[in-house]
PDB file of C-alpha atoms in Angstrom:
ATOM      1  CA  UNK B   1      19.739 189.548 138.795  1.00  0.00           C
ATOM      2  CA  UNK B   2      17.584 186.192 138.042  1.00  0.00           C
ATOM      3  CA  UNK B   3      17.494 183.130 139.250  1.00  0.00           C
ATOM      4  CA  UNK B   4      16.046 179.772 139.144  1.00  0.00           C
ATOM      5  CA  UNK B   5      14.557 177.718 141.661  1.00  0.00           C
ATOM      6  CA  UNK B   6      15.420 174.180 142.389  1.00  0.00           C
ATOM      7  CA  UNK B   7      12.971 171.538 140.597  1.00  0.00           C
ATOM      8  CA  UNK B   8      11.403 173.898 138.302  1.00  0.00           C
ATOM      9  CA  UNK B   9      13.598 175.811 135.782  1.00  0.00           C
ATOM     10  CA  UNK B  10      10.823 177.807 134.093  1.00  0.00           C
ATOM     11  CA  UNK B  11       9.908 179.308 137.516  1.00  0.00           C
ATOM     12  CA  UNK B  12      12.434 182.321 137.453  1.00  0.00           C
ATOM     13  CA  UNK B  13      12.581 185.058 140.381  1.00  0.00           C
ATOM     14  CA  UNK B  14      14.400 188.590 140.229  1.00  0.00           C
ATOM     15  CA  UNK B  15      16.534 190.044 142.927  1.00  0.00           C
ATOM     16  CA  UNK B  16      17.615 193.506 142.647  1.00  0.00           C
ATOM     17  CA  UNK B  17      21.710 193.725 143.591  1.00  0.00           C
ATOM     18  CA  UNK B  18      21.154 197.658 143.864  1.00  0.00           C
ATOM     19  CA  UNK B  19      21.056 200.589 141.917  1.00  0.00           C
ATOM     20  CA  UNK B  20      23.388 203.434 140.508  1.00  0.00           C
ATOM     21  CA  UNK B  21      22.637 206.798 139.355  1.00  0.00           C
ATOM     22  CA  UNK B  22      24.512 208.164 135.992  1.00  0.00           C
ATOM     23  CA  UNK B  23      23.921 211.649 134.606  1.00  0.00           C
ATOM     24  CA  UNK B  24      23.502 212.070 131.108  1.00  0.00           C
ATOM     25  CA  UNK B  25      24.216 215.475 130.749  1.00  0.00           C
ATOM     26  CA  UNK B  26      26.482 218.301 131.861  1.00  0.00           C
ATOM     27  CA  UNK B  27      25.668 221.279 134.440  1.00  0.00           C
ATOM     28  CA  UNK B  28      25.117 223.489 131.159  1.00  0.00           C
ATOM     29  CA  UNK B  29      23.184 221.004 129.464  1.00  0.00           C
ATOM     30  CA  UNK B  30      25.467 219.324 126.546  1.00  0.00           C
ATOM     31  CA  UNK B  31      25.513 215.824 126.366  1.00  0.00           C
ATOM     32  CA  UNK B  32      28.334 213.732 128.490  1.00  0.00           C
ATOM     33  CA  UNK B  33      30.357 211.722 125.970  1.00  0.00           C
ATOM     34  CA  UNK B  34      33.548 209.369 125.783  1.00  0.00           C
ATOM     35  CA  UNK B  35      33.732 209.198 129.771  1.00  0.00           C
ATOM     36  CA  UNK B  36      33.979 206.261 131.975  1.00  0.00           C
ATOM     37  CA  UNK B  37      32.082 206.155 135.099  1.00  0.00           C
ATOM     38  CA  UNK B  38      32.803 204.021 138.397  1.00  0.00           C
ATOM     39  CA  UNK B  39      29.504 204.312 139.810  1.00  0.00           C
ATOM     40  CA  UNK B  40      28.816 203.369 143.758  1.00  0.00           C
ATOM     41  CA  UNK B  41      25.832 200.591 143.823  1.00  0.00           C
ATOM     42  CA  UNK B  42      23.582 202.066 146.438  1.00  0.00           C
ATOM     43  CA  UNK B  43      20.830 199.322 148.087  1.00  0.00           C
ATOM     44  CA  UNK B  44      17.389 199.905 148.687  1.00  0.00           C
ATOM     45  CA  UNK B  45      15.153 201.859 146.203  1.00  0.00           C
ATOM     46  CA  UNK B  46      16.386 204.971 144.112  1.00  0.00           C
ATOM     47  CA  UNK B  47      13.723 206.819 146.495  1.00  0.00           C
ATOM     48  CA  UNK B  48      15.942 205.832 149.334  1.00  0.00           C
ATOM     49  CA  UNK B  49      19.074 207.671 150.375  1.00  0.00           C
ATOM     50  CA  UNK B  50      22.519 206.409 151.875  1.00  0.00           C
ATOM     51  CA  UNK B  51      21.542 202.699 152.034  1.00  0.00           C
ATOM     52  CA  UNK B  52      24.374 200.269 151.592  1.00  0.00           C
ATOM     53  CA  UNK B  53      24.196 197.394 149.442  1.00  0.00           C
ATOM     54  CA  UNK B  54      26.407 195.309 152.264  1.00  0.00           C
ATOM     55  CA  UNK B  55      26.021 197.063 155.668  1.00  0.00           C
ATOM     56  CA  UNK B  56      28.599 194.514 157.042  1.00  0.00           C
ATOM     57  CA  UNK B  57      31.295 196.209 155.126  1.00  0.00           C
ATOM     58  CA  UNK B  58      30.603 199.500 157.121  1.00  0.00           C
ATOM     59  CA  UNK B  59      30.502 197.518 160.238  1.00  0.00           C
ATOM     60  CA  UNK B  60      34.100 196.012 159.992  1.00  0.00           C
ATOM     61  CA  UNK B  61      35.684 199.494 159.230  1.00  0.00           C
ATOM     62  CA  UNK B  62      38.591 200.133 161.280  1.00  0.00           C
ATOM     63  CA  UNK B  63      39.674 203.280 163.025  1.00  0.00           C
ATOM     64  CA  UNK B  64      42.717 203.559 160.990  1.00  0.00           C
ATOM     65  CA  UNK B  65      42.296 205.619 157.944  1.00  0.00           C
ATOM     66  CA  UNK B  66      44.168 203.147 155.898  1.00  0.00           C
ATOM     67  CA  UNK B  67      41.990 200.403 156.407  1.00  0.00           C
ATOM     68  CA  UNK B  68      38.856 202.697 156.337  1.00  0.00           C
ATOM     69  CA  UNK B  69      40.088 203.688 152.635  1.00  0.00           C
ATOM     70  CA  UNK B  70      40.497 199.901 151.920  1.00  0.00           C
ATOM     71  CA  UNK B  71      37.161 198.742 153.266  1.00  0.00           C
ATOM     72  CA  UNK B  72      35.528 201.745 151.051  1.00  0.00           C
ATOM     73  CA  UNK B  73      36.668 200.085 148.031  1.00  0.00           C
ATOM     74  CA  UNK B  74      34.845 196.744 148.346  1.00  0.00           C
ATOM     75  CA  UNK B  75      31.479 198.431 148.351  1.00  0.00           C
ATOM     76  CA  UNK B  76      30.253 197.248 145.064  1.00  0.00           C
ATOM     77  CA  UNK B  77      30.622 199.676 141.985  1.00  0.00           C
ATOM     78  CA  UNK B  78      29.258 199.810 138.341  1.00  0.00           C
ATOM     79  CA  UNK B  79      31.555 200.641 135.976  1.00  0.00           C
ATOM     80  CA  UNK B  80      29.829 202.438 132.693  1.00  0.00           C
ATOM     81  CA  UNK B  81      31.290 203.669 129.804  1.00  0.00           C
ATOM     82  CA  UNK B  82      29.646 206.073 127.325  1.00  0.00           C
ATOM     83  CA  UNK B  83      30.841 206.802 123.694  1.00  0.00           C
ATOM     84  CA  UNK B  84      30.050 209.567 121.044  1.00  0.00           C
ATOM     85  CA  UNK B  85      28.355 208.164 117.939  1.00  0.00           C
ATOM     86  CA  UNK B  86      30.266 208.140 114.693  1.00  0.00           C
ATOM     87  CA  UNK B  87      29.357 210.264 111.519  1.00  0.00           C
ATOM     88  CA  UNK B  88      27.942 207.174 109.806  1.00  0.00           C
ATOM     89  CA  UNK B  89      25.887 206.324 113.027  1.00  0.00           C
ATOM     90  CA  UNK B  90      24.934 209.951 113.550  1.00  0.00           C
ATOM     91  CA  UNK B  91      23.012 209.987 110.033  1.00  0.00           C
ATOM     92  CA  UNK B  92      21.196 206.743 110.721  1.00  0.00           C
ATOM     93  CA  UNK B  93      20.247 208.306 114.229  1.00  0.00           C
ATOM     94  CA  UNK B  94      18.618 211.247 112.366  1.00  0.00           C
ATOM     95  CA  UNK B  95      15.930 209.206 111.013  1.00  0.00           C
ATOM     96  CA  UNK B  96      15.128 207.502 114.179  1.00  0.00           C
ATOM     97  CA  UNK B  97      13.372 208.724 117.287  1.00  0.00           C
ATOM     98  CA  UNK B  98      14.816 211.201 119.606  1.00  0.00           C
ATOM     99  CA  UNK B  99      15.191 208.166 122.296  1.00  0.00           C
ATOM    100  CA  UNK B 100      16.024 204.521 121.058  1.00  0.00           C
ATOM    101  CA  UNK B 101      16.961 201.825 123.175  1.00  0.00           C
ATOM    102  CA  UNK B 102      18.793 198.986 121.395  1.00  0.00           C
ATOM    103  CA  UNK B 103      21.955 197.343 120.435  1.00  0.00           C
ATOM    104  CA  UNK B 104      24.395 199.200 118.196  1.00  0.00           C
ATOM    105  CA  UNK B 105      24.558 196.436 115.727  1.00  0.00           C
ATOM    106  CA  UNK B 106      20.397 197.009 114.823  1.00  0.00           C
ATOM    107  CA  UNK B 107      20.875 200.422 113.940  1.00  0.00           C
ATOM    108  CA  UNK B 108      21.499 200.168 110.564  1.00  0.00           C
ATOM    109  CA  UNK B 109      18.391 198.148 110.105  1.00  0.00           C
ATOM    110  CA  UNK B 110      16.242 200.364 112.320  1.00  0.00           C
ATOM    111  CA  UNK B 111      16.924 203.194 110.156  1.00  0.00           C
ATOM    112  CA  UNK B 112      16.378 201.508 107.023  1.00  0.00           C
ATOM    113  CA  UNK B 113      12.956 200.236 108.464  1.00  0.00           C
ATOM    114  CA  UNK B 114      12.182 204.129 109.328  1.00  0.00           C
ATOM    115  CA  UNK B 115      12.985 205.028 105.601  1.00  0.00           C
ATOM    116  CA  UNK B 116      10.994 202.420 104.297  1.00  0.00           C
ATOM    117  CA  UNK B 117       7.839 203.149 106.629  1.00  0.00           C
ATOM    118  CA  UNK B 118       8.146 206.802 105.208  1.00  0.00           C
ATOM    119  CA  UNK B 119       8.142 205.771 101.761  1.00  0.00           C
ATOM    120  CA  UNK B 120       5.187 203.641 102.249  1.00  0.00           C
ATOM    121  CA  UNK B 121       3.627 206.337 104.261  1.00  0.00           C
ATOM    122  CA  UNK B 122       4.254 209.287 102.132  1.00  0.00           C
ATOM    123  CA  UNK B 123       5.240 208.241  98.726  1.00  0.00           C
ATOM    124  CA  UNK B 124       3.952 205.196  97.621  1.00  0.00           C
ATOM    125  CA  UNK B 125      -0.033 205.720  98.899  1.00  0.00           C
ATOM    126  CA  UNK B 126      -2.027 207.094  96.158  1.00  0.00           C
ATOM    127  CA  UNK B 127      -4.358 208.777  98.775  1.00  0.00           C
ATOM    128  CA  UNK B 128      -2.485 210.169 101.931  1.00  0.00           C
ATOM    129  CA  UNK B 129      -5.832 210.830 103.966  1.00  0.00           C
ATOM    130  CA  UNK B 130      -6.979 207.154 103.826  1.00  0.00           C
ATOM    131  CA  UNK B 131      -6.848 204.943 106.986  1.00  0.00           C
ATOM    132  CA  UNK B 132      -7.123 201.453 105.442  1.00  0.00           C
ATOM    133  CA  UNK B 133      -4.534 199.191 106.563  1.00  0.00           C
ATOM    134  CA  UNK B 134      -1.751 198.515 104.076  1.00  0.00           C
ATOM    135  CA  UNK B 135      -0.300 195.197 102.581  1.00  0.00           C
ATOM    136  CA  UNK B 136       3.119 195.590 104.466  1.00  0.00           C
ATOM    137  CA  UNK B 137       4.126 192.536 106.529  1.00  0.00           C
ATOM    138  CA  UNK B 138       7.614 193.851 107.153  1.00  0.00           C
ATOM    139  CA  UNK B 139       6.304 196.950 108.755  1.00  0.00           C
ATOM    140  CA  UNK B 140       3.933 195.274 110.728  1.00  0.00           C
ATOM    141  CA  UNK B 141       6.349 192.582 112.385  1.00  0.00           C
ATOM    142  CA  UNK B 142       9.791 194.524 112.782  1.00  0.00           C
ATOM    143  CA  UNK B 143       8.892 196.448 115.845  1.00  0.00           C
ATOM    144  CA  UNK B 144       7.924 193.273 117.425  1.00  0.00           C
ATOM    145  CA  UNK B 145      11.106 191.635 115.929  1.00  0.00           C
ATOM    146  CA  UNK B 146      13.165 193.698 117.900  1.00  0.00           C
ATOM    147  CA  UNK B 147      12.024 192.141 120.854  1.00  0.00           C
ATOM    148  CA  UNK B 148      13.428 188.700 119.721  1.00  0.00           C
ATOM    149  CA  UNK B 149      17.237 189.017 119.886  1.00  0.00           C
ATOM    150  CA  UNK B 150      17.537 185.630 118.340  1.00  0.00           C
ATOM    151  CA  UNK B 151      15.426 185.949 115.245  1.00  0.00           C
ATOM    152  CA  UNK B 152      16.885 189.786 115.086  1.00  0.00           C
ATOM    153  CA  UNK B 153      20.350 188.412 114.750  1.00  0.00           C
ATOM    154  CA  UNK B 154      19.140 185.867 112.191  1.00  0.00           C
ATOM    155  CA  UNK B 155      17.713 188.382 110.197  1.00  0.00           C
ATOM    156  CA  UNK B 156      21.216 190.424 110.254  1.00  0.00           C
ATOM    157  CA  UNK B 157      23.092 187.434 109.326  1.00  0.00           C
ATOM    158  CA  UNK B 158      21.187 186.333 106.449  1.00  0.00           C
ATOM    159  CA  UNK B 159      20.721 189.872 105.421  1.00  0.00           C
ATOM    160  CA  UNK B 160      24.875 190.343 105.544  1.00  0.00           C
ATOM    161  CA  UNK B 161      25.282 186.977 103.324  1.00  0.00           C
ATOM    162  CA  UNK B 162      22.917 188.348 100.738  1.00  0.00           C
ATOM    163  CA  UNK B 163      25.070 191.548 100.593  1.00  0.00           C
ATOM    164  CA  UNK B 164      28.272 189.555 100.435  1.00  0.00           C
ATOM    165  CA  UNK B 165      27.246 187.622  97.259  1.00  0.00           C
ATOM    166  CA  UNK B 166      26.748 190.864  95.386  1.00  0.00           C
ATOM    167  CA  UNK B 167      30.056 191.751  93.570  1.00  0.00           C
ATOM    168  CA  UNK B 168      32.694 193.664  95.492  1.00  0.00           C
ATOM    169  CA  UNK B 169      31.926 196.683  93.673  1.00  0.00           C
ATOM    170  CA  UNK B 170      27.894 196.936  94.319  1.00  0.00           C
ATOM    171  CA  UNK B 171      28.836 195.739  97.805  1.00  0.00           C
ATOM    172  CA  UNK B 172      31.155 198.592  98.393  1.00  0.00           C
ATOM    173  CA  UNK B 173      28.711 201.227  96.871  1.00  0.00           C
ATOM    174  CA  UNK B 174      25.520 200.084  98.887  1.00  0.00           C
ATOM    175  CA  UNK B 175      27.324 200.237 102.024  1.00  0.00           C
ATOM    176  CA  UNK B 176      28.999 203.564 101.460  1.00  0.00           C
ATOM    177  CA  UNK B 177      28.400 206.703 103.001  1.00  0.00           C
ATOM    178  CA  UNK B 178      25.756 209.162 101.331  1.00  0.00           C
ATOM    179  CA  UNK B 179      24.865 206.584  99.299  1.00  0.00           C
ATOM    180  CA  UNK B 180      22.389 207.132  96.291  1.00  0.00           C
ATOM    181  CA  UNK B 181      18.908 206.960  97.026  1.00  0.00           C
ATOM    182  CA  UNK B 182      18.578 204.000  94.564  1.00  0.00           C
ATOM    183  CA  UNK B 183      21.189 201.862  96.486  1.00  0.00           C
ATOM    184  CA  UNK B 184      19.340 202.602  99.424  1.00  0.00           C
ATOM    185  CA  UNK B 185      16.347 201.170  97.840  1.00  0.00           C
ATOM    186  CA  UNK B 186      18.284 198.235  96.993  1.00  0.00           C
ATOM    187  CA  UNK B 187      19.505 197.969 100.776  1.00  0.00           C
ATOM    188  CA  UNK B 188      15.807 198.033 101.808  1.00  0.00           C
ATOM    189  CA  UNK B 189      14.238 195.871  99.256  1.00  0.00           C
ATOM    190  CA  UNK B 190      17.362 193.100 100.224  1.00  0.00           C
ATOM    191  CA  UNK B 191      16.615 193.293 103.917  1.00  0.00           C
ATOM    192  CA  UNK B 192      12.666 193.120 103.026  1.00  0.00           C
ATOM    193  CA  UNK B 193      13.572 190.050 100.947  1.00  0.00           C
ATOM    194  CA  UNK B 194      15.525 188.510 103.799  1.00  0.00           C
ATOM    195  CA  UNK B 195      12.750 188.963 106.510  1.00  0.00           C
ATOM    196  CA  UNK B 196      10.277 187.292 104.194  1.00  0.00           C
ATOM    197  CA  UNK B 197      12.434 184.423 103.418  1.00  0.00           C
ATOM    198  CA  UNK B 198      13.851 183.658 106.924  1.00  0.00           C
ATOM    199  CA  UNK B 199      11.961 185.341 109.683  1.00  0.00           C
ATOM    200  CA  UNK B 200       8.361 185.797 109.006  1.00  0.00           C
ATOM    201  CA  UNK B 201       7.801 182.038 108.969  1.00  0.00           C
ATOM    202  CA  UNK B 202       9.992 181.503 112.157  1.00  0.00           C
ATOM    203  CA  UNK B 203       7.808 184.565 113.793  1.00  0.00           C
ATOM    204  CA  UNK B 204       4.321 182.547 112.850  1.00  0.00           C
ATOM    205  CA  UNK B 205       6.161 179.187 114.016  1.00  0.00           C
ATOM    206  CA  UNK B 206       5.082 177.497 117.403  1.00  0.00           C
ATOM    207  CA  UNK B 207       8.423 178.896 119.473  1.00  0.00           C
ATOM    208  CA  UNK B 208       8.078 179.242 122.982  1.00  0.00           C
ATOM    209  CA  UNK B 209       7.787 182.816 123.798  1.00  0.00           C
ATOM    210  CA  UNK B 210      11.314 184.864 123.873  1.00  0.00           C
ATOM    211  CA  UNK B 211      11.845 185.635 127.996  1.00  0.00           C
ATOM    212  CA  UNK B 212      15.335 186.532 128.495  1.00  0.00           C
ATOM    213  CA  UNK B 213      16.633 184.523 131.505  1.00  0.00           C
ATOM    214  CA  UNK B 214      14.426 181.552 130.803  1.00  0.00           C
ATOM    215  CA  UNK B 215      17.244 179.243 129.773  1.00  0.00           C
ATOM    216  CA  UNK B 216      15.191 176.302 129.014  1.00  0.00           C
ATOM    217  CA  UNK B 217      12.738 178.306 126.556  1.00  0.00           C
ATOM    218  CA  UNK B 218      15.882 180.053 124.970  1.00  0.00           C
ATOM    219  CA  UNK B 219      17.160 176.578 124.364  1.00  0.00           C
ATOM    220  CA  UNK B 220      14.166 175.282 122.653  1.00  0.00           C
ATOM    221  CA  UNK B 221      13.683 178.102 120.594  1.00  0.00           C
ATOM    222  CA  UNK B 222      17.603 178.011 119.598  1.00  0.00           C
ATOM    223  CA  UNK B 223      17.112 174.277 118.493  1.00  0.00           C
ATOM    224  CA  UNK B 224      14.002 175.170 116.287  1.00  0.00           C
ATOM    225  CA  UNK B 225      15.448 177.941 114.904  1.00  0.00           C
ATOM    226  CA  UNK B 226      18.715 175.853 113.857  1.00  0.00           C
ATOM    227  CA  UNK B 227      16.588 173.425 112.375  1.00  0.00           C
ATOM    228  CA  UNK B 228      14.984 175.812 110.345  1.00  0.00           C
ATOM    229  CA  UNK B 229      18.206 177.523 109.214  1.00  0.00           C
ATOM    230  CA  UNK B 230      19.606 173.924 108.214  1.00  0.00           C
ATOM    231  CA  UNK B 231      16.652 172.700 106.069  1.00  0.00           C
ATOM    232  CA  UNK B 232      16.661 176.117 104.388  1.00  0.00           C
ATOM    233  CA  UNK B 233      20.487 176.145 103.554  1.00  0.00           C
ATOM    234  CA  UNK B 234      20.269 172.523 102.066  1.00  0.00           C
ATOM    235  CA  UNK B 235      17.691 174.309  99.601  1.00  0.00           C
ATOM    236  CA  UNK B 236      19.327 177.678  99.517  1.00  0.00           C
ATOM    237  CA  UNK B 237      16.044 179.206 100.807  1.00  0.00           C
ATOM    238  CA  UNK B 238      14.536 179.558 104.153  1.00  0.00           C
ATOM    239  CA  UNK B 239      10.733 179.101 102.360  1.00  0.00           C
ATOM    240  CA  UNK B 240      12.066 175.625 101.569  1.00  0.00           C
ATOM    241  CA  UNK B 241      12.062 174.752 105.724  1.00  0.00           C
ATOM    242  CA  UNK B 242       8.420 175.520 105.698  1.00  0.00           C
ATOM    243  CA  UNK B 243       7.762 171.750 104.344  1.00  0.00           C
ATOM    244  CA  UNK B 244       9.800 170.486 107.162  1.00  0.00           C
ATOM    245  CA  UNK B 245       7.174 168.384 109.126  1.00  0.00           C
ATOM    246  CA  UNK B 246       9.091 168.610 112.294  1.00  0.00           C
ATOM    247  CA  UNK B 247       8.150 172.642 112.629  1.00  0.00           C
ATOM    248  CA  UNK B 248       4.575 173.674 112.882  1.00  0.00           C
ATOM    249  CA  UNK B 249       3.094 176.911 112.467  1.00  0.00           C
ATOM    250  CA  UNK B 250       0.288 179.071 113.609  1.00  0.00           C
ATOM    251  CA  UNK B 251      -2.967 178.978 111.192  1.00  0.00           C
ATOM    252  CA  UNK B 252      -2.815 181.995 108.722  1.00  0.00           C
ATOM    253  CA  UNK B 253      -4.427 184.980 109.351  1.00  0.00           C
ATOM    254  CA  UNK B 254      -4.912 187.822 106.633  1.00  0.00           C
ATOM    255  CA  UNK B 255      -4.395 190.517 109.619  1.00  0.00           C
ATOM    256  CA  UNK B 256      -0.672 189.218 109.559  1.00  0.00           C
ATOM    257  CA  UNK B 257      -0.019 191.144 106.115  1.00  0.00           C
ATOM    258  CA  UNK B 258      -1.645 194.345 106.832  1.00  0.00           C
ATOM    259  CA  UNK B 259      -0.177 197.375 108.352  1.00  0.00           C
ATOM    260  CA  UNK B 260      -1.990 199.901 110.346  1.00  0.00           C
ATOM    261  CA  UNK B 261      -1.387 203.676 109.255  1.00  0.00           C
ATOM    262  CA  UNK B 262      -2.660 204.744 112.543  1.00  0.00           C
ATOM    263  CA  UNK B 263      -0.349 202.502 114.705  1.00  0.00           C
ATOM    264  CA  UNK B 264       2.104 203.970 116.863  1.00  0.00           C
ATOM    265  CA  UNK B 265       5.099 203.685 114.524  1.00  0.00           C
ATOM    266  CA  UNK B 266       3.140 205.889 111.968  1.00  0.00           C
ATOM    267  CA  UNK B 267       2.518 208.726 114.879  1.00  0.00           C
ATOM    268  CA  UNK B 268       6.233 208.455 115.733  1.00  0.00           C
ATOM    269  CA  UNK B 269       7.415 208.694 111.941  1.00  0.00           C
ATOM    270  CA  UNK B 270       5.418 211.988 110.860  1.00  0.00           C
TER     271      UNK B 270
END
């Protein structure tokens, strides 16, 4: 839990409300799917045992068995539900690392990023042994983008609008399961062009650093992003918003455009 200190809204403190343990696998090693857990929240740290979050509840326990059960039910619990991935999601998980932490709506864009990464590293380079940086702003910025939910949501919103602007037949073909490779290329190119037009400028604008739980910073970011969207929608392109004097940008650096083929994303892709 995060709370703001009175008189200083940017000074945020954190307080643990307890912890709970949820097994990911059955005793035979199979993954636990489609199950709901009502986990007891423990106090202290995961290295301590039998520490209650609120000891006063136990102290109020009556000698009556019925009242003891009622008292036990007052102990805090955490409800967690696990669901199995559908066939479409499984296909996208196949191109991702074995461990992925993120939102389900981001899954498609992450899978397309990995597809594009593989194409750049293994298909489009003349010399696979070369370690020279590649001109790929999208590949260089996308991992950082996933740490900014507000900009990631904007990317998916504008990408969806671009896809909807296509004919119904084309849209159905692009989003169908087992789409041909040429259709996947169209999806990737549309995602990259959307990023270049709407997200790349904002990632180098003078936005407050994204910090979850800091309402003032998030509010300022939302205001600047909204102003950028309004200006861009008036001209039907996000690039037009770069001429707005109310939005300031960082000095241009050529390193923004280069993607290191020796970076951690490349190692994970091999």
